[in-house]
mmCIF file of C-alpha atoms and ligand atoms in Angstrom:
data_model
loop_
_atom_site.group_PDB
_atom_site.id
_atom_site.type_symbol
_atom_site.label_atom_id
_atom_site.label_comp_id
_atom_site.label_asym_id
_atom_site.label_seq_id
_atom_site.Cartn_x
_atom_site.Cartn_y
_atom_site.Cartn_z
ATOM 1 C CA MET G 164 -3.257 18.802 -7.582
ATOM 2 C CA SER G 165 -0.028 17.765 -9.269
ATOM 3 C CA PRO G 166 1.051 14.123 -9.902
ATOM 4 C CA LEU G 167 3.507 12.816 -7.288
ATOM 5 C CA LEU G 168 3.665 9.251 -8.606
ATOM 6 C CA GLU G 169 3.012 8.165 -12.185
ATOM 7 C CA ALA G 170 3.023 4.871 -14.014
ATOM 8 C CA ARG G 171 3.243 4.858 -17.825
ATOM 9 C CA GLY G 172 2.388 1.704 -19.704
ATOM 10 C CA LEU G 173 3.483 -0.642 -16.935
ATOM 11 C CA THR G 174 3.537 -4.300 -17.813
ATOM 12 C CA ARG G 175 4.668 -7.368 -15.853
ATOM 13 C CA ARG G 176 4.670 -10.872 -17.278
ATOM 14 C CA PHE G 177 5.184 -14.146 -15.414
ATOM 15 C CA ALA G 178 6.004 -16.598 -18.181
ATOM 16 C CA GLY G 179 2.760 -16.797 -20.242
ATOM 17 C CA LEU G 180 0.705 -14.706 -17.802
ATOM 18 C CA VAL G 181 0.464 -10.951 -18.118
ATOM 19 C CA ALA G 182 -0.205 -10.006 -14.456
ATOM 20 C CA VAL G 183 -0.139 -6.202 -15.130
ATOM 21 C CA ASN G 184 -0.918 -5.156 -18.702
ATOM 22 C CA ASP G 185 -0.062 -1.637 -20.012
ATOM 23 C CA VAL G 186 -1.351 0.175 -16.880
ATOM 24 C CA SER G 187 -0.956 3.996 -16.667
ATOM 25 C CA PHE G 188 -2.195 6.117 -13.782
ATOM 26 C CA THR G 189 -1.231 9.072 -11.610
ATOM 27 C CA LEU G 190 -1.348 9.594 -7.874
ATOM 28 C CA ASN G 191 -1.698 13.240 -6.990
ATOM 29 C CA SER G 192 -0.171 14.958 -4.015
ATOM 30 C CA GLY G 193 -2.391 14.583 -0.931
ATOM 31 C CA GLU G 194 -4.704 12.064 -2.623
ATOM 32 C CA ILE G 195 -6.073 8.751 -1.444
ATOM 33 C CA LEU G 196 -6.404 6.456 -4.529
ATOM 34 C CA GLY G 197 -8.231 3.175 -4.065
ATOM 35 C CA PHE G 198 -7.202 0.106 -6.048
ATOM 36 C CA ILE G 199 -9.814 -2.607 -6.475
ATOM 37 C CA GLY G 200 -10.319 -5.691 -8.625
ATOM 38 C CA PRO G 201 -11.111 -9.374 -8.236
ATOM 39 C CA ASN G 202 -8.628 -11.865 -6.791
ATOM 40 C CA GLY G 203 -5.665 -12.255 -9.198
ATOM 41 C CA ALA G 204 -6.370 -8.943 -10.960
ATOM 42 C CA GLY G 205 -2.779 -7.749 -10.490
ATOM 43 C CA LYS G 206 -3.117 -5.319 -7.598
ATOM 44 C CA THR G 207 -0.276 -6.700 -5.446
ATOM 45 C CA THR G 208 1.909 -7.129 -8.503
ATOM 46 C CA LEU G 209 1.354 -3.405 -9.331
ATOM 47 C CA ILE G 210 2.291 -2.383 -5.811
ATOM 48 C CA SER G 211 5.453 -4.558 -6.063
ATOM 49 C CA LEU G 212 6.386 -2.838 -9.309
ATOM 50 C CA LEU G 213 5.974 0.607 -7.684
ATOM 51 C CA SER G 214 7.925 -0.271 -4.560
ATOM 52 C CA GLY G 215 10.643 -2.128 -6.495
ATOM 53 C CA THR G 216 10.270 -5.668 -5.087
ATOM 54 C CA LEU G 217 9.488 -6.679 -8.681
ATOM 55 C CA ALA G 218 10.887 -5.203 -11.936
ATOM 56 C CA PRO G 219 8.543 -4.328 -14.743
ATOM 57 C CA THR G 220 8.765 -6.168 -18.050
ATOM 58 C CA SER G 221 8.193 -2.736 -19.729
ATOM 59 C CA GLY G 222 6.889 0.685 -18.858
ATOM 60 C CA GLU G 223 8.019 3.628 -16.739
ATOM 61 C CA ILE G 224 7.499 4.825 -13.159
ATOM 62 C CA TRP G 225 8.040 8.453 -12.150
ATOM 63 C CA PHE G 226 8.094 9.695 -8.607
ATOM 64 C CA ASP G 227 8.556 13.419 -7.981
ATOM 65 C CA ALA G 228 10.508 13.976 -11.240
ATOM 66 C CA HIS G 229 12.755 10.909 -10.746
ATOM 67 C CA ARG G 230 12.442 7.900 -13.051
ATOM 68 C CA ILE G 231 12.491 5.008 -10.613
ATOM 69 C CA ASP G 232 11.456 1.838 -12.387
ATOM 70 C CA ARG G 233 15.005 0.455 -12.405
ATOM 71 C CA MET G 234 15.932 1.692 -8.996
ATOM 72 C CA ALA G 235 16.507 -0.848 -6.152
ATOM 73 C CA ALA G 236 13.649 -1.100 -3.619
ATOM 74 C CA PHE G 237 15.751 0.247 -0.757
ATOM 75 C CA ARG G 238 16.632 3.370 -2.708
ATOM 76 C CA ARG G 239 12.928 3.927 -3.489
ATOM 77 C CA ALA G 240 12.153 3.538 0.243
ATOM 78 C CA ARG G 241 14.753 6.199 0.994
ATOM 79 C CA LEU G 242 13.139 8.508 -1.561
ATOM 80 C CA GLY G 243 9.851 8.040 0.300
ATOM 81 C CA ILE G 244 7.964 5.138 -1.242
ATOM 82 C CA GLY G 245 6.701 2.919 1.550
ATOM 83 C CA ARG G 246 4.529 -0.197 1.351
ATOM 84 C CA THR G 247 2.902 -2.768 3.472
ATOM 85 C CA PHE G 248 2.822 -6.467 2.649
ATOM 86 C CA GLN G 249 -0.371 -8.446 2.087
ATOM 87 C CA ILE G 250 1.464 -11.483 3.442
ATOM 88 C CA MET G 251 2.966 -10.131 6.695
ATOM 89 C CA LYS G 252 6.409 -11.200 7.662
ATOM 90 C CA PRO G 253 7.362 -9.458 10.901
ATOM 91 C CA PHE G 254 10.973 -10.029 12.073
ATOM 92 C CA PRO G 255 10.776 -12.980 14.443
ATOM 93 C CA GLY G 256 12.674 -12.629 17.761
ATOM 94 C CA LEU G 257 12.267 -8.880 17.730
ATOM 95 C CA SER G 258 9.728 -6.886 19.835
ATOM 96 C CA ALA G 259 6.951 -4.924 18.022
ATOM 97 C CA LEU G 260 8.948 -1.779 18.970
ATOM 98 C CA ASP G 261 12.148 -3.022 17.310
ATOM 99 C CA ASN G 262 10.287 -4.253 14.221
ATOM 100 C CA VAL G 263 9.043 -0.694 13.793
ATOM 101 C CA ALA G 264 12.477 0.710 14.660
ATOM 102 C CA VAL G 265 13.865 -1.148 11.602
ATOM 103 C CA GLY G 266 11.589 1.006 9.488
ATOM 104 C CA ALA G 267 12.951 4.117 11.128
ATOM 105 C CA LEU G 268 16.549 2.968 10.546
ATOM 106 C CA PHE G 269 16.159 2.095 6.849
ATOM 107 C CA GLY G 270 13.512 4.615 5.592
ATOM 108 C CA ARG G 271 13.794 8.228 4.590
ATOM 109 C CA GLY G 272 15.919 9.086 7.627
ATOM 110 C CA ALA G 273 18.353 6.197 6.906
ATOM 111 C CA GLY G 274 21.929 6.926 7.709
ATOM 112 C CA GLN G 275 21.189 9.553 10.325
ATOM 113 C CA SER G 276 19.117 7.640 12.770
ATOM 114 C CA LYS G 277 20.613 6.112 15.827
ATOM 115 C CA LEU G 278 18.975 3.159 17.482
ATOM 116 C CA LYS G 279 17.780 5.229 20.451
ATOM 117 C CA LEU G 280 16.114 7.858 18.130
ATOM 118 C CA ALA G 281 14.748 5.033 15.942
ATOM 119 C CA ARG G 282 13.106 3.422 18.940
ATOM 120 C CA GLU G 283 11.654 6.789 20.084
ATOM 121 C CA SER G 284 10.121 7.322 16.644
ATOM 122 C CA ALA G 285 8.936 3.650 16.576
ATOM 123 C CA ARG G 286 7.112 4.231 19.872
ATOM 124 C CA GLU G 287 5.324 7.230 18.400
ATOM 125 C CA CYS G 288 4.306 5.232 15.327
ATOM 126 C CA LEU G 289 2.980 2.355 17.445
ATOM 127 C CA GLU G 290 0.927 4.864 19.499
ATOM 128 C CA PHE G 291 -0.307 6.427 16.280
ATOM 129 C CA VAL G 292 -1.799 3.123 15.101
ATOM 130 C CA GLY G 293 -3.138 2.228 18.553
ATOM 131 C CA MET G 294 -0.495 -0.409 19.372
ATOM 132 C CA GLY G 295 1.387 1.371 22.105
ATOM 133 C CA LYS G 296 0.573 -1.306 24.709
ATOM 134 C CA HIS G 297 2.084 -4.063 22.474
ATOM 135 C CA ALA G 298 5.498 -2.339 22.168
ATOM 136 C CA ASP G 299 7.369 -4.985 24.146
ATOM 137 C CA HIS G 300 5.530 -8.006 22.758
ATOM 138 C CA TYR G 301 7.301 -10.273 20.291
ATOM 139 C CA ALA G 302 5.891 -9.640 16.835
ATOM 140 C CA GLU G 303 5.289 -13.349 16.273
ATOM 141 C CA ASP G 304 3.041 -13.462 19.329
ATOM 142 C CA LEU G 305 0.668 -10.824 17.964
ATOM 143 C CA GLY G 306 -2.722 -11.793 16.533
ATOM 144 C CA GLY G 307 -3.792 -11.070 12.911
ATOM 145 C CA PRO G 308 -5.341 -7.580 13.490
ATOM 146 C CA ASP G 309 -2.342 -6.418 15.527
ATOM 147 C CA ARG G 310 0.114 -7.681 12.909
ATOM 148 C CA LYS G 311 -1.808 -5.646 10.274
ATOM 149 C CA ARG G 312 -1.398 -2.525 12.501
ATOM 150 C CA LEU G 313 2.214 -3.402 12.987
ATOM 151 C CA GLU G 314 2.684 -3.366 9.201
ATOM 152 C CA LEU G 315 1.291 0.133 9.165
ATOM 153 C CA ALA G 316 3.541 1.296 12.048
ATOM 154 C CA LYS G 317 6.622 -0.166 10.324
ATOM 155 C CA VAL G 318 5.976 1.683 7.141
ATOM 156 C CA LEU G 319 5.041 4.977 8.875
ATOM 157 C CA ALA G 320 8.357 4.864 10.725
ATOM 158 C CA MET G 321 10.005 5.044 7.317
ATOM 159 C CA GLN G 322 8.517 8.557 6.908
ATOM 160 C CA PRO G 323 7.082 7.735 3.486
ATOM 161 C CA ARG G 324 5.790 10.423 1.122
ATOM 162 C CA VAL G 325 3.671 7.847 -0.645
ATOM 163 C CA LEU G 326 2.105 4.999 1.340
ATOM 164 C CA LEU G 327 1.088 1.865 -0.563
ATOM 165 C CA CYS G 328 -1.275 -0.255 1.598
ATOM 166 C CA ASP G 329 -1.983 -3.805 0.500
ATOM 167 C CA GLU G 330 -5.140 -5.133 2.256
ATOM 168 C CA VAL G 331 -4.411 -3.760 5.645
ATOM 169 C CA MET G 332 -8.008 -4.412 6.596
ATOM 170 C CA ALA G 333 -8.262 -8.063 5.497
ATOM 171 C CA GLY G 334 -9.524 -10.246 8.351
ATOM 172 C CA LEU G 335 -10.530 -7.302 10.605
ATOM 173 C CA ASN G 336 -13.992 -6.848 12.149
ATOM 174 C CA LEU G 337 -16.113 -3.819 11.448
ATOM 175 C CA VAL G 338 -14.918 -1.955 14.571
ATOM 176 C CA GLU G 339 -11.271 -2.650 13.742
ATOM 177 C CA ILE G 340 -11.914 -1.563 10.055
ATOM 178 C CA ASP G 341 -13.284 1.741 11.282
ATOM 179 C CA GLU G 342 -10.211 2.261 13.412
ATOM 180 C CA VAL G 343 -7.859 1.601 10.508
ATOM 181 C CA ILE G 344 -9.939 3.966 8.304
ATOM 182 C CA ARG G 345 -9.355 6.621 11.018
ATOM 183 C CA VAL G 346 -5.650 5.913 11.087
ATOM 184 C CA ILE G 347 -5.341 6.140 7.260
ATOM 185 C CA ARG G 348 -7.262 9.507 7.249
ATOM 186 C CA LYS G 349 -4.902 10.815 9.972
ATOM 187 C CA VAL G 350 -1.935 9.716 7.903
ATOM 188 C CA ARG G 351 -3.267 11.623 4.925
ATOM 189 C CA ASP G 352 -3.833 14.680 7.105
ATOM 190 C CA THR G 353 -0.087 14.634 7.787
ATOM 191 C CA GLY G 354 0.524 15.263 4.047
ATOM 192 C CA ILE G 355 1.236 11.678 2.883
ATOM 193 C CA SER G 356 -0.285 10.492 -0.420
ATOM 194 C CA ILE G 357 -1.861 7.040 -0.254
ATOM 195 C CA ILE G 358 -2.774 4.060 -2.418
ATOM 196 C CA VAL G 359 -5.171 1.671 -0.721
ATOM 197 C CA ILE G 360 -5.823 -1.832 -2.038
ATOM 198 C CA GLU G 361 -8.914 -3.251 -0.337
ATOM 199 C CA HIS G 362 -11.685 -5.717 -0.902
ATOM 200 C CA VAL G 363 -13.805 -4.048 1.778
ATOM 201 C CA ILE G 364 -15.839 -1.825 -0.569
ATOM 202 C CA LYS G 365 -17.308 0.273 2.270
ATOM 203 C CA ALA G 366 -13.739 1.252 3.308
ATOM 204 C CA ILE G 367 -12.681 2.006 -0.264
ATOM 205 C CA ARG G 368 -15.754 4.165 -0.774
ATOM 206 C CA ASP G 369 -15.287 5.992 2.533
ATOM 207 C CA LEU G 370 -11.581 6.676 2.030
ATOM 208 C CA SER G 371 -10.865 7.158 -1.652
ATOM 209 C CA ASP G 372 -10.841 10.446 -3.572
ATOM 210 C CA ARG G 373 -10.575 8.308 -6.687
ATOM 211 C CA ILE G 374 -10.736 4.629 -7.475
ATOM 212 C CA MET G 375 -8.865 2.599 -10.132
ATOM 213 C CA VAL G 376 -10.107 -0.850 -11.081
ATOM 214 C CA LEU G 377 -7.934 -3.662 -12.422
ATOM 215 C CA HIS G 378 -9.298 -6.785 -14.086
ATOM 216 C CA HIS G 379 -7.031 -9.476 -15.588
ATOM 217 C CA GLY G 380 -4.129 -7.030 -15.232
ATOM 218 C CA GLU G 381 -5.778 -4.243 -17.227
ATOM 219 C CA LYS G 382 -7.176 -0.954 -15.931
ATOM 220 C CA ILE G 383 -10.899 -0.984 -16.671
ATOM 221 C CA ALA G 384 -11.947 2.104 -14.736
ATOM 222 C CA ASP G 385 -10.512 5.168 -12.998
ATOM 223 C CA GLY G 386 -12.709 7.930 -11.524
ATOM 224 C CA THR G 387 -14.714 9.065 -8.473
ATOM 225 C CA PRO G 388 -16.049 6.393 -6.165
ATOM 226 C CA GLY G 389 -19.629 7.161 -7.261
ATOM 227 C CA ALA G 390 -18.893 6.803 -11.000
ATOM 228 C CA VAL G 391 -16.578 3.769 -10.708
ATOM 229 C CA LEU G 392 -18.685 1.682 -8.333
ATOM 230 C CA GLY G 393 -21.719 2.267 -10.492
ATOM 231 C CA ASP G 394 -19.888 1.368 -13.730
ATOM 232 C CA SER G 395 -21.408 -1.668 -15.473
ATOM 233 C CA ARG G 396 -17.923 -3.063 -16.481
ATOM 234 C CA VAL G 397 -16.802 -2.888 -12.876
ATOM 235 C CA ILE G 398 -19.967 -4.613 -11.507
ATOM 236 C CA GLU G 399 -19.588 -7.254 -14.237
ATOM 237 C CA ALA G 400 -15.937 -7.898 -13.252
ATOM 238 C CA TYR G 401 -17.005 -8.556 -9.664
ATOM 239 C CA LEU G 402 -20.346 -10.301 -10.214
ATOM 240 C CA GLY G 403 -20.096 -11.785 -13.676
ATOM 241 C CA LYS G 404 -22.257 -11.124 -16.698
ATOM 242 C CA LYS G 405 -26.031 -11.077 -16.350
ATOM 243 C CA ARG G 406 -27.555 -13.968 -18.255
ATOM 244 C CA SER G 407 -30.141 -12.942 -20.762
HETATM 245 N N1 LIG P 58 5.746 -14.372 -8.462
HETATM 246 C C1 LIG P 58 4.732 -14.750 -9.350
HETATM 247 N N2 LIG P 58 4.974 -15.736 -10.219
HETATM 248 C C2 LIG P 58 4.039 -16.175 -11.073
HETATM 249 N N3 LIG P 58 2.769 -15.657 -11.099
HETATM 250 C C3 LIG P 58 2.522 -14.705 -10.219
HETATM 251 C C4 LIG P 58 3.447 -14.160 -9.260
HETATM 252 N N4 LIG P 58 2.909 -13.184 -8.476
HETATM 253 C C5 LIG P 58 1.609 -13.086 -8.973
HETATM 254 N N5 LIG P 58 1.372 -13.974 -9.924
HETATM 255 C C6 LIG P 58 0.069 -14.078 -10.698
HETATM 256 O O1 LIG P 58 -0.198 -12.855 -11.203
HETATM 257 C C7 LIG P 58 -1.651 -12.622 -11.151
HETATM 258 C C8 LIG P 58 -1.885 -11.361 -10.274
HETATM 259 O O2 LIG P 58 -1.589 -11.664 -8.927
HETATM 260 P P1 LIG P 58 -1.686 -10.542 -7.790
HETATM 261 O O3 LIG P 58 -1.155 -11.176 -6.593
HETATM 262 O O4 LIG P 58 -1.043 -9.294 -8.254
HETATM 263 O O5 LIG P 58 -3.260 -10.342 -7.710
HETATM 264 P P2 LIG P 58 -4.103 -9.445 -6.677
HETATM 265 O O6 LIG P 58 -5.001 -8.580 -7.475
HETATM 266 O O7 LIG P 58 -3.245 -8.829 -5.641
HETATM 267 O O8 LIG P 58 -5.070 -10.611 -5.983
HETATM 268 P P3 LIG P 58 -5.657 -10.753 -4.504
HETATM 269 O O9 LIG P 58 -6.894 -9.837 -4.467
HETATM 270 O O10 LIG P 58 -6.005 -12.143 -4.447
HETATM 271 O O11 LIG P 58 -4.580 -10.356 -3.536
HETATM 272 C C9 LIG P 58 -2.284 -13.897 -10.530
HETATM 273 O O12 LIG P 58 -2.708 -14.694 -11.581
HETATM 274 C C10 LIG P 58 -1.074 -14.515 -9.788
HETATM 275 O O13 LIG P 58 -1.210 -15.910 -9.753
HETATM 276 MG MG1 LIG P 59 -3.022 -9.038 -3.597
#
């Protein structure tokens, strides 16, 4: 597998706090890479650096031979970097269908898509994530689990090559989590490479080819699920140090 997305020494400071500290990693083509780490570890900040909603303090990001770390977020989206948001903000006053159509209009097909075509593709994406019956509902009337699925449908309509998922399973029950796992596998089967941030360890273990662990902004592990989840530094980061 060849790297599709690569971070080199990425750092992001917020005043005195180093939220992401000299992080390097690669995402290979066709891979699902899990990001885990305790609350505040820097996972969302890293996704924001990759998608362009935050600029790095230093470091480089490469995507398919393009250096993109100074590129505007909308340009990265057009190149094929799509993300979901941990804090969901659907467009109020628009139906679920039109929320997703916005993705189709401004994603990789931007410029060519007409509203009618965008709505057709939005309908397919809603069906894909199991939200077909909610197409005409206002986004703000949807419950938490459906808003999570709407986030996925919105980003899929952008036809991403890399999908960055920030806690799309938070707040879902076990049955809903299994459904989302199935959707993410189906997405990968269409050739999209994926980064999944999740606190649900079962989901991360089931989905990921590889897992990277952040702690206080630093990468502390990167490897197969078996090796990483059994690593004593990772267990310590989650559970704290054993008292002797
Ligand atoms: N815009 C910001 N301004 C100042 N500090 C920020 C900002 N965004 C994030 N931080 C801080 O950076 C650190 C990393 O936050 P981040 O949201 O990336 O963590 P996370 O790993 O996604 O956590 P969680 O699992 O709770 O979602 C935290 O200490 C957070 O308070
Ligand atoms: Mg987060």
